[in-house]
Amino acid sequence: MDVILFLVFAIIAVVCAINVVVQTHPISSAISLIGVMGSLAVLYLLLGAEFIAAAQVIVYAGAIMVLFVFVIMLLNAGAETRKGRSFMVQLLGVPLLIGLLGLLAYFVQRLYLPGVTVHFGGFRGGTPLDIGRALFTTYLLPFEVTSILILIAILGAIVLARKEMD
Amino acid sequence: MDSFIVISLIKTVVVFAVLLTTLAYLQWVERKVIAHIQVRPGPYRVGPHGLLQPVADILKLITKEDLVPPYVNRPLYLLAPFLAMTMALLSISVIPFGPQIQVAGYRTYMQLTDLNIGVLFVLAVSSMGVYGIALAGWSSNNKYALLGGLRSSAQMISYELPLSLAIAAPLLVSNTLSLRELVERQAGGIWHWNVLHGPFPQIVSFVVFVIAGFAETNRVPFDLPEAENELVAGFHTEYSSMKFASFFMAEYANMITVSCMATLLFLGGWVAPWPAAYGSSLVPPVIFAGAALMALYHGIHPARRRDRYSLPVFGVVFLIVAAVFLLPMVQSWLLPLFWFCSKTGALLFMFMWIRGTLPRFRYDQLMGFAWKFLFPVAVVNLLVTAFLVAWFS
């Protein structure tokens, strides 16, 4: 059952990811990206990480992508036209892609041997309790630094927007 | 394993049948309530007291011509109502209606599934519901629809923040994310409910939750996305037949979800206001018997000619219901269900009451209210709650 569900949602994720690049209209690409994030959330659920799955949907699919769609709708962006590709892209694109995927597959196989549960450093599990404890004890400093980083980004955006207005 | 699948199937069918019937009849109740606020009888022609009006409405919507205008973005135009409807109906699957019960030897919970992240699931599903409205507005290729869609996405993003913060405060008090455990920790009477209980009673966050819930469901006074005097019908201007109906049903399903969540988070779910030892199990029969007596009295002294036949029938039905509540074998599941439905129903009535009372906000007022008032209030409430919970534990 787990394997079937994994295959179904992994295939949906990959198809949606390809669709993000292939589609010419920004809205269609954004919708495909939502599909990728939704199926990723299901994959997290299959790994037993309920909190990460919920956060994935709430933060990425529900908040960030809504803003994407909102901005695309507000700017009323039209469909893009396909330009001719350069010779180098046609020649090197496919081999480089295969090389990158192969490298990724190699590292994943080396890092996660069969029978080893999923972990991130020394951290295992995905319930809200585990994550809360890890965030506020082991990873407290990185967590707070990240939030200050985001705050700085917001302030920077406001400063830039005010400069435009004046 | 087999019995688990069978029980789950039966529960799913029952819950969704009841939910869809409720959706259809909520529309009738709303029309009646608003009619009586405006001193007129409301739907009265189809069936006794217009009780068959929802059936007539559904038949009308199904048989109407389903028009897809030219120049719409066809795939997204067709996807949007489906998305809105699915996301609205999905949250009911984690809502617990009652405690564990025993039916024909099988023990089961009055809930489709208990996730240990139930609250987050409802938040996640409701945050996906924005896409239905936003995409409907955009794909219709109509300026009014687009403005409605933009307004609704901006509104729902803004009000989701105070909503989430208002949800977080009672979770701190109850110390769980599972909706069933949330209710079990509020057992014991009205003074144990999150709205009154704990180191810091959650009245403020209850009010913030309800206000933000009104905005999330696009209800009056926050129904800017479909403000008919400026935007024709807003995001669903170009929709007809069942596609229009599915937006309508999504709005009512969202109303039910918000009311259920408020009941579970703040009002103790299926828990009675005071323990059964002090006679709380006698309240439902008394209420129904009182309603029966009133219906019988008005049937004997009818205000309209038809009431002479319809009201005594209602009276007898209410009397039978009152008698059923006294049977000991059904009390174990009927009483929790009664308390859950009456709390949710009271909140739903408030939705309608406010629709009949308040005018619509202006758009800048709507945004200013969310960011300058509701959000700071929710943050302060959350901080005070967190501090007091840490202090007392």
Coordinates of C-alpha atoms in Angstrom, one line a residue:
Chain A
M1 CA 0.0 0.0 0.0
D2 CA 2.8 2.4 1.0
V3 CA 4.7 1.6 -2.1
I4 CA 1.7 2.2 -4.4
L5 CA 0.9 5.5 -2.7
F6 CA 4.5 6.6 -3.0
L7 CA 4.7 5.7 -6.7
V8 CA 1.4 7.5 -7.4
F9 CA 2.4 10.7 -5.7
A10 CA 6.0 10.6 -6.7
I11 CA 4.9 10.4 -10.3
I12 CA 2.4 13.2 -9.8
A13 CA 5.2 15.4 -8.3
V14 CA 7.6 14.7 -11.1
V15 CA 4.9 15.3 -13.8
C16 CA 3.9 18.5 -12.2
A17 CA 7.5 19.6 -11.8
I18 CA 8.1 19.1 -15.5
N19 CA 4.8 20.9 -16.3
V20 CA 6.1 24.0 -14.3
V21 CA 8.9 24.4 -16.8
V22 CA 7.0 23.3 -20.0
Q23 CA 3.9 25.6 -19.5
T24 CA 4.1 29.0 -21.2
H25 CA 1.5 30.7 -19.0
P26 CA 2.7 31.8 -15.5
I27 CA -0.7 30.8 -13.9
S28 CA -0.4 27.3 -15.3
S29 CA 3.1 27.0 -14.0
A30 CA 2.1 28.3 -10.6
I31 CA -0.8 25.7 -10.4
S32 CA 1.7 22.9 -11.4
L33 CA 4.0 24.1 -8.6
I34 CA 1.1 23.8 -6.1
G35 CA 0.6 20.3 -7.4
V36 CA 4.3 19.5 -6.7
M37 CA 4.0 20.9 -3.1
G38 CA 0.8 19.0 -2.5
S39 CA 2.2 15.7 -3.6
L40 CA 5.4 16.4 -1.6
A41 CA 3.2 16.9 1.5
V42 CA 1.7 13.4 0.9
L43 CA 5.2 11.9 0.6
Y44 CA 6.0 13.5 4.0
L45 CA 2.9 12.0 5.4
L46 CA 3.9 8.5 4.1
L47 CA 7.2 9.0 6.0
G48 CA 5.3 9.6 9.2
A49 CA 6.2 13.4 9.3
E50 CA 2.6 14.7 9.9
F51 CA 3.7 18.1 11.1
I52 CA 6.1 18.7 8.2
A53 CA 3.3 17.7 5.8
A54 CA 0.8 20.1 7.3
A55 CA 3.4 22.9 7.4
Q56 CA 4.3 22.2 3.8
V57 CA 0.7 22.7 2.7
I58 CA 0.0 25.7 5.0
V59 CA 3.2 27.6 4.3
Y60 CA 4.2 26.7 0.8
A61 CA 1.0 25.7 -1.0
G62 CA -1.3 27.8 1.1
A63 CA 0.6 31.1 1.8
I64 CA 3.6 31.5 -0.6
M65 CA 1.8 30.2 -3.7
V66 CA -1.3 32.2 -3.0
L67 CA 1.0 35.3 -3.1
F68 CA 2.5 34.1 -6.3
V69 CA -0.9 33.6 -7.9
F70 CA -2.1 36.9 -6.5
V71 CA 0.8 38.8 -8.0
I72 CA 0.5 37.0 -11.4
M73 CA -3.2 37.9 -11.4
L74 CA -2.5 41.5 -10.3
L75 CA 0.1 42.1 -13.0
N76 CA -2.1 40.3 -15.5
A77 CA 1.0 38.6 -17.0
G78 CA 0.3 37.0 -20.4
A79 CA 1.6 33.8 -22.0
E80 CA 5.3 33.8 -22.9
T81 CA 6.6 33.0 -26.3
R82 CA 9.1 30.3 -26.9
K83 CA 12.5 31.5 -28.2
G84 CA 14.9 29.4 -30.2
R85 CA 17.5 27.7 -28.1
S86 CA 21.2 28.1 -28.4
F87 CA 23.4 25.4 -29.9
M88 CA 25.2 24.8 -26.5
V89 CA 22.0 24.3 -24.7
Q90 CA 20.8 21.7 -27.2
L91 CA 24.1 19.9 -27.1
L92 CA 24.9 19.9 -23.4
G93 CA 21.5 20.0 -21.8
V94 CA 20.5 16.3 -21.7
P95 CA 23.9 14.9 -20.7
L96 CA 24.3 17.5 -17.9
L97 CA 20.8 16.7 -16.6
I98 CA 21.5 13.0 -16.6
G99 CA 24.8 13.6 -14.9
L100 CA 23.2 15.7 -12.1
L101 CA 20.4 13.2 -11.5
G102 CA 22.9 10.4 -11.4
L103 CA 25.0 12.2 -8.8
L104 CA 22.0 13.0 -6.7
A105 CA 20.8 9.3 -6.8
Y106 CA 24.3 8.2 -5.8
F107 CA 24.5 10.5 -2.8
V108 CA 21.0 9.6 -1.6
Q109 CA 21.8 5.9 -1.9
R110 CA 25.1 6.3 0.0
L111 CA 23.5 8.4 2.8
Y112 CA 20.3 6.4 3.3
L113 CA 21.0 2.6 3.2
P114 CA 18.0 0.4 3.1
G115 CA 16.6 -0.2 6.5
V116 CA 17.8 3.1 7.9
T117 CA 14.9 5.4 9.0
V118 CA 14.8 8.9 7.6
H119 CA 16.9 11.4 9.7
F120 CA 18.3 14.9 9.5
G121 CA 21.6 15.0 11.3
G122 CA 20.7 13.5 14.7
F123 CA 17.0 14.3 14.4
R124 CA 14.4 11.7 13.7
G125 CA 10.6 11.8 13.8
G126 CA 8.1 14.3 12.6
T127 CA 5.5 14.8 15.2
P128 CA 4.8 18.4 16.4
L129 CA 6.3 17.5 19.8
D130 CA 9.6 16.3 18.3
I131 CA 10.0 19.3 16.0
G132 CA 9.1 21.8 18.7
R133 CA 11.6 20.3 21.1
A134 CA 14.3 20.2 18.4
L135 CA 13.6 23.8 17.3
F136 CA 13.7 25.2 20.8
T137 CA 16.6 23.3 22.2
T138 CA 19.2 21.9 19.7
Y139 CA 18.5 24.3 16.9
L140 CA 17.4 27.3 18.9
L141 CA 20.1 29.7 17.5
P142 CA 19.7 28.8 13.8
F143 CA 16.0 29.1 14.3
E144 CA 16.1 32.6 15.8
V145 CA 18.8 33.7 13.3
T146 CA 16.6 32.5 10.4
S147 CA 13.6 34.5 11.7
I148 CA 15.7 37.6 12.0
L149 CA 17.0 37.1 8.5
I150 CA 13.4 37.0 7.3
L151 CA 12.6 40.1 9.3
I152 CA 15.6 41.9 7.6
A153 CA 14.3 40.8 4.2
I154 CA 10.8 42.3 5.0
L155 CA 12.4 45.5 6.2
G156 CA 14.5 45.7 3.0
A157 CA 11.4 45.2 0.8
I158 CA 9.7 48.0 2.7
V159 CA 12.7 50.3 2.3
L160 CA 12.9 49.6 -1.5
A161 CA 9.1 50.1 -1.9
R162 CA 9.2 53.5 -0.1
K163 CA 12.1 54.6 -2.3
E164 CA 9.9 53.8 -5.4
M165 CA 7.0 55.8 -4.0
D166 CA 9.0 59.0 -3.1
Chain B
M1 CA -9.3 -5.0 9.3
D2 CA -12.3 -5.8 7.2
S3 CA -14.7 -4.5 9.9
F4 CA -12.6 -1.3 10.0
I5 CA -13.1 -0.7 6.3
V6 CA -16.8 -1.4 6.5
I7 CA -17.3 0.8 9.5
S8 CA -15.3 3.6 7.9
L9 CA -17.3 3.4 4.7
I10 CA -20.6 3.5 6.6
K11 CA -19.5 6.5 8.7
T12 CA -18.3 8.3 5.6
V13 CA -21.6 7.8 3.8
V14 CA -23.6 8.8 6.8
V15 CA -21.5 11.9 7.5
F16 CA -21.5 13.2 3.9
A17 CA -25.2 12.4 3.4
V18 CA -26.0 14.4 6.6
L19 CA -23.6 17.2 5.6
L20 CA -25.1 17.6 2.1
T21 CA -28.6 17.6 3.4
T22 CA -27.6 20.2 6.0
L23 CA -26.0 22.3 3.3
A24 CA -29.3 22.3 1.4
Y25 CA -31.4 23.1 4.4
L26 CA -29.1 25.7 5.8
Q27 CA -30.0 27.8 2.8
W28 CA -33.7 27.4 3.8
V29 CA -32.9 28.3 7.4
E30 CA -31.0 31.4 6.4
R31 CA -33.8 32.6 4.2
K32 CA -36.3 32.0 7.0
V33 CA -34.2 33.8 9.6
I34 CA -33.5 36.8 7.5
A35 CA -37.2 36.9 6.5
H36 CA -38.3 37.0 10.1
I37 CA -35.7 39.7 10.9
Q38 CA -37.2 41.7 8.1
V39 CA -40.8 40.9 9.3
R40 CA -41.9 38.7 6.4
P41 CA -42.7 35.0 6.2
G42 CA -39.9 33.9 3.8
P43 CA -40.2 30.8 1.7
Y44 CA -43.8 29.6 2.2
R45 CA -45.2 28.1 -1.1
V46 CA -43.2 24.9 -1.7
G47 CA -44.3 22.4 0.9
P48 CA -45.5 23.3 4.5
H49 CA -43.6 26.4 5.6
G50 CA -41.5 26.1 2.4
L51 CA -39.8 23.0 3.7
L52 CA -39.5 21.5 0.2
Q53 CA -37.9 24.8 -1.2
P54 CA -34.3 23.3 -1.1
V55 CA -35.4 20.4 -3.2
A56 CA -37.0 22.7 -5.7
D57 CA -33.8 24.9 -5.7
I58 CA -31.6 21.8 -6.4
L59 CA -33.9 20.7 -9.2
K60 CA -33.8 24.1 -10.7
L61 CA -30.0 24.4 -10.5
I62 CA -29.5 20.9 -12.0
T63 CA -31.8 21.4 -15.0
K64 CA -30.5 24.9 -15.8
E65 CA -28.4 25.4 -18.9
D66 CA -24.7 25.0 -18.1
L67 CA -23.1 27.8 -20.0
V68 CA -19.3 28.1 -20.5
P69 CA -18.6 31.5 -21.9
P70 CA -16.1 31.9 -24.8
Y71 CA -12.6 33.4 -24.0
V72 CA -12.5 31.8 -20.6
N73 CA -9.4 29.8 -19.6
R74 CA -11.2 26.5 -19.9
P75 CA -9.2 24.0 -17.8
L76 CA -9.0 26.4 -14.8
Y77 CA -12.5 27.6 -15.3
L78 CA -13.7 24.0 -14.9
L79 CA -11.3 23.2 -12.1
A80 CA -12.1 26.2 -9.8
P81 CA -15.6 25.2 -8.6
F82 CA -14.5 21.6 -8.1
L83 CA -11.5 22.8 -6.0
A84 CA -13.6 25.2 -3.9
M85 CA -16.2 22.5 -3.2
T86 CA -13.6 19.7 -2.4
M87 CA -11.6 21.8 -0.1
A88 CA -14.8 23.0 1.7
L89 CA -16.1 19.4 2.2
L90 CA -12.8 17.9 3.1
S91 CA -12.4 19.4 6.6
I92 CA -15.5 17.7 7.9
S93 CA -13.5 14.4 7.9
V94 CA -11.5 15.3 11.0
I95 CA -14.3 16.9 13.0
P96 CA -15.4 14.8 16.0
F97 CA -19.1 14.9 16.7
G98 CA -19.1 12.8 19.8
P99 CA -17.2 10.4 22.1
Q100 CA -16.5 6.7 21.5
I101 CA -19.8 4.8 21.1
Q102 CA -20.8 1.1 20.8
V103 CA -23.0 0.1 17.9
A104 CA -24.0 -3.6 17.5
G105 CA -20.9 -4.8 19.4
Y106 CA -18.4 -2.5 17.5
R107 CA -16.8 0.3 19.3
T108 CA -16.1 3.3 17.2
Y109 CA -15.6 7.1 17.4
M110 CA -18.1 9.5 16.1
Q111 CA -15.5 11.0 13.9
L112 CA -14.3 9.9 10.4
T113 CA -10.6 10.0 11.3
D114 CA -8.6 11.3 14.3
L115 CA -5.3 12.9 13.0
N116 CA -2.9 14.0 15.7
I117 CA -2.5 17.2 13.7
G118 CA -6.3 17.6 13.2
V119 CA -6.2 21.4 13.8
L120 CA -3.4 21.9 11.3
F121 CA -5.2 19.7 8.8
V122 CA -8.3 22.0 8.9
L123 CA -6.0 25.1 8.6
A124 CA -4.2 23.5 5.6
V125 CA -7.4 22.6 3.8
S126 CA -9.0 26.0 4.4
S127 CA -5.9 27.7 3.1
M128 CA -6.1 25.7 -0.1
G129 CA -9.7 26.9 -0.5
V130 CA -8.5 30.3 -1.6
Y131 CA -7.5 28.9 -5.0
G132 CA -11.0 27.9 -5.9
I133 CA -12.1 31.6 -5.6
A134 CA -9.0 33.2 -6.9
L135 CA -8.8 31.0 -10.0
A136 CA -12.5 31.3 -10.7
G137 CA -12.1 35.1 -10.7
W138 CA -9.0 35.0 -13.0
S139 CA -10.1 32.3 -15.4
S140 CA -13.5 33.9 -16.1
N141 CA -11.8 36.6 -18.2
N142 CA -14.1 39.2 -16.8
K143 CA -13.0 42.4 -15.0
Y144 CA -15.6 42.1 -12.2
A145 CA -14.8 38.5 -11.6
L146 CA -11.1 39.3 -11.5
L147 CA -11.6 42.1 -9.0
G148 CA -13.7 39.8 -6.9
G149 CA -11.0 37.1 -7.0
L150 CA -8.2 39.5 -6.1
R151 CA -10.2 41.0 -3.2
S152 CA -11.0 37.5 -1.8
S153 CA -7.3 36.3 -2.0
A154 CA -6.1 39.5 -0.3
Q155 CA -8.8 39.2 2.3
M156 CA -8.2 35.6 3.0
I157 CA -4.4 36.0 3.3
S158 CA -4.9 38.9 5.7
Y159 CA -7.5 37.2 7.9
E160 CA -5.7 33.9 8.0
L161 CA -3.1 35.4 10.3
P162 CA -5.4 36.5 13.2
L163 CA -7.4 33.3 12.6
S164 CA -4.3 31.1 13.1
L165 CA -3.1 33.1 16.1
A166 CA -6.6 32.9 17.7
I167 CA -6.4 29.1 17.2
A168 CA -3.0 28.8 18.7
A169 CA -4.0 30.3 22.1
P170 CA -6.5 27.6 23.1
L171 CA -4.1 25.0 21.8
L172 CA -1.6 26.3 24.3
V173 CA -4.1 25.9 27.1
S174 CA -5.2 22.4 26.0
N175 CA -1.7 21.2 25.0
T176 CA -2.7 19.1 22.1
L177 CA -3.3 19.3 18.3
S178 CA -5.8 16.4 18.1
L179 CA -9.4 17.7 17.9
R180 CA -10.8 14.8 20.0
E181 CA -8.3 15.2 22.8
L182 CA -9.0 18.9 22.7
V183 CA -12.6 18.2 23.6
E184 CA -11.8 15.5 26.1
R185 CA -9.6 18.1 28.0
Q186 CA -12.6 20.4 28.2
A187 CA -14.9 17.8 29.8
G188 CA -16.7 18.5 33.1
G189 CA -18.9 21.6 32.5
I190 CA -19.0 25.1 31.2
W191 CA -16.2 26.3 33.5
H192 CA -13.8 23.8 31.9
W193 CA -14.4 25.1 28.3
N194 CA -11.5 26.9 26.8
V195 CA -13.6 30.1 26.5
L196 CA -13.8 30.3 30.3
H197 CA -11.1 28.0 31.6
G198 CA -7.4 28.0 32.2
P199 CA -4.9 30.5 33.5
F200 CA -6.3 32.9 30.9
P201 CA -9.9 32.6 29.6
Q202 CA -9.9 32.6 25.9
I203 CA -12.8 35.0 25.4
V204 CA -10.7 37.4 23.4
S205 CA -9.3 34.7 21.0
F206 CA -12.9 33.3 20.6
V207 CA -14.1 36.7 19.4
V208 CA -11.1 37.2 17.1
F209 CA -11.6 33.6 15.8
V210 CA -15.3 34.3 15.0
I211 CA -14.6 37.7 13.3
A212 CA -11.8 36.2 11.2
G213 CA -14.0 33.2 10.5
F214 CA -16.6 35.6 9.0
A215 CA -13.9 37.1 6.8
E216 CA -12.5 33.7 5.7
T217 CA -16.0 32.5 4.6
N218 CA -16.7 35.8 2.8
R219 CA -19.8 36.4 4.8
V220 CA -21.5 39.7 5.6
P221 CA -20.0 42.2 6.8
F222 CA -16.9 41.0 4.9
D223 CA -18.5 39.8 1.7
L224 CA -16.5 42.3 -0.5
P225 CA -15.6 39.6 -3.0
E226 CA -19.2 39.4 -4.1
A227 CA -20.3 43.0 -3.4
E228 CA -23.2 43.1 -5.9
N229 CA -23.5 46.9 -6.0
E230 CA -19.9 47.2 -7.3
L231 CA -18.9 43.8 -8.8
V232 CA -22.2 42.3 -10.2
A233 CA -21.7 39.0 -8.4
G234 CA -17.9 39.0 -7.9
F235 CA -15.8 35.9 -8.6
H236 CA -18.8 33.8 -9.7
T237 CA -20.3 36.2 -12.2
E238 CA -19.6 34.0 -15.2
Y239 CA -20.7 30.7 -13.6
S240 CA -24.1 29.1 -14.1
S241 CA -26.0 26.0 -13.1
M242 CA -24.3 23.4 -10.8
K243 CA -20.9 25.2 -11.1
F244 CA -22.5 28.3 -9.5
A245 CA -24.2 26.0 -7.0
S246 CA -20.9 24.5 -6.0
F247 CA -19.5 27.9 -5.0
F248 CA -22.6 28.5 -3.0
M249 CA -22.3 25.1 -1.3
A250 CA -18.6 25.7 -0.6
E251 CA -19.5 28.9 1.2
Y252 CA -22.1 27.1 3.4
A253 CA -19.7 24.2 4.0
N254 CA -17.0 26.7 5.1
M255 CA -19.6 28.3 7.5
I256 CA -20.2 24.9 9.0
T257 CA -16.5 24.2 9.3
V258 CA -15.8 27.5 11.1
S259 CA -18.7 26.9 13.5
C260 CA -17.6 23.4 14.2
M261 CA -14.0 24.6 14.8
A262 CA -15.2 27.3 17.2
T263 CA -17.3 24.7 19.0
L264 CA -14.4 22.3 19.4
L265 CA -11.7 24.9 20.2
F266 CA -13.6 27.1 22.6
L267 CA -17.0 25.7 23.5
G268 CA -16.1 22.2 24.6
G269 CA -17.4 20.3 21.6
W270 CA -19.9 17.6 22.6
V271 CA -19.6 18.2 26.3
A272 CA -22.8 19.3 28.1
P273 CA -22.7 22.7 29.9
W274 CA -23.0 21.0 33.3
P275 CA -22.6 17.4 34.4
A276 CA -25.5 14.9 33.8
A277 CA -25.6 14.3 37.6
Y278 CA -27.2 17.8 37.8
G279 CA -29.8 17.0 35.1
S280 CA -28.2 18.3 31.9
S281 CA -29.6 15.2 30.1
L282 CA -33.1 16.5 30.8
V283 CA -32.5 19.7 28.9
P284 CA -33.1 18.4 25.3
P285 CA -36.4 16.6 26.1
V286 CA -37.6 19.8 27.9
I287 CA -36.6 22.0 24.9
F288 CA -38.3 19.7 22.4
A289 CA -41.4 19.3 24.6
G290 CA -41.7 23.1 24.9
A291 CA -41.3 23.5 21.1
A292 CA -44.1 20.8 20.7
L293 CA -46.4 22.6 23.1
M294 CA -45.8 25.9 21.3
A295 CA -46.5 24.4 17.9
L296 CA -49.7 22.7 19.2
Y297 CA -50.9 26.0 20.7
H298 CA -50.3 27.9 17.5
G299 CA -51.9 25.1 15.5
I300 CA -55.1 25.5 17.6
H301 CA -55.0 29.3 17.2
P302 CA -53.6 29.6 13.6
A303 CA -52.3 32.9 12.3
R304 CA -52.6 31.5 8.7
R305 CA -55.1 29.0 7.4
R306 CA -52.5 26.4 6.5
D307 CA -51.0 26.5 10.0
R308 CA -54.1 24.6 11.3
Y309 CA -52.8 21.4 9.5
S310 CA -49.0 21.8 9.5
L311 CA -48.2 23.0 13.0
P312 CA -49.9 20.1 14.9
V313 CA -47.9 17.7 12.8
F314 CA -44.7 19.5 13.7
G315 CA -45.8 19.4 17.4
V316 CA -46.3 15.7 17.3
V317 CA -42.9 15.2 15.6
F318 CA -41.2 17.3 18.3
L319 CA -43.0 15.3 21.1
I320 CA -41.7 12.0 19.5
V321 CA -38.2 13.5 19.4
A322 CA -38.5 14.6 23.1
A323 CA -39.5 11.0 24.0
V324 CA -36.6 9.5 22.1
F325 CA -34.2 11.6 24.1
L326 CA -35.5 9.9 27.3
L327 CA -34.7 6.4 26.0
P328 CA -31.6 5.2 27.9
M329 CA -30.1 3.1 25.1
V330 CA -29.8 6.0 22.6
Q331 CA -28.8 8.6 25.2
S332 CA -25.1 7.7 25.1
W333 CA -24.7 9.0 21.5
L334 CA -27.7 11.2 21.1
L335 CA -26.9 13.6 23.9
P336 CA -23.3 14.4 22.8
L337 CA -24.7 14.9 19.3
F338 CA -27.4 17.2 20.6
W339 CA -24.9 19.4 22.5
F340 CA -22.5 19.5 19.5
C341 CA -25.2 20.4 17.0
S342 CA -26.8 23.0 19.3
K343 CA -23.5 24.8 19.9
T344 CA -22.7 24.7 16.2
G345 CA -26.2 25.7 15.3
A346 CA -26.1 28.6 17.7
L347 CA -23.0 29.9 15.9
L348 CA -24.5 29.3 12.5
F349 CA -27.6 31.3 13.7
M350 CA -25.2 34.1 14.6
F351 CA -23.8 34.1 11.1
M352 CA -27.4 34.7 9.8
W353 CA -28.3 37.1 12.4
I354 CA -25.3 39.3 11.6
R355 CA -26.1 39.1 7.9
G356 CA -29.6 40.5 8.7
T357 CA -28.1 43.2 10.9
L358 CA -24.8 44.7 9.7
P359 CA -24.0 46.6 6.5
R360 CA -20.9 45.8 4.5
F361 CA -17.4 47.2 5.2
R362 CA -15.6 49.4 2.8
Y363 CA -12.5 47.7 1.3
D364 CA -9.9 49.9 3.1
Q365 CA -11.8 49.5 6.4
L366 CA -11.7 45.7 5.9
M367 CA -7.9 45.6 5.4
G368 CA -7.2 48.2 8.1
F369 CA -9.3 46.3 10.6
A370 CA -7.4 43.1 10.0
W371 CA -3.9 44.5 10.1
K372 CA -4.2 47.4 12.6
F373 CA -6.7 45.9 15.1
L374 CA -7.4 42.2 14.8
F375 CA -3.8 41.0 14.3
P376 CA -2.2 43.0 17.2
V377 CA -5.0 41.9 19.5
A378 CA -4.5 38.2 18.5
V379 CA -0.7 38.6 19.0
V380 CA -1.1 40.2 22.5
N381 CA -3.6 37.5 23.5
L382 CA -1.3 34.7 22.4
L383 CA 1.7 36.2 24.3
V384 CA -0.3 36.7 27.5
T385 CA -1.7 33.2 27.2
A386 CA 1.8 31.7 26.6
F387 CA 3.2 33.6 29.5
L388 CA 0.5 32.5 31.9
V389 CA 0.5 28.9 30.7
A390 CA 4.3 28.8 31.3
W391 CA 3.9 30.5 34.7
F392 CA 1.2 28.1 36.1
S393 CA 2.6 24.8 34.8

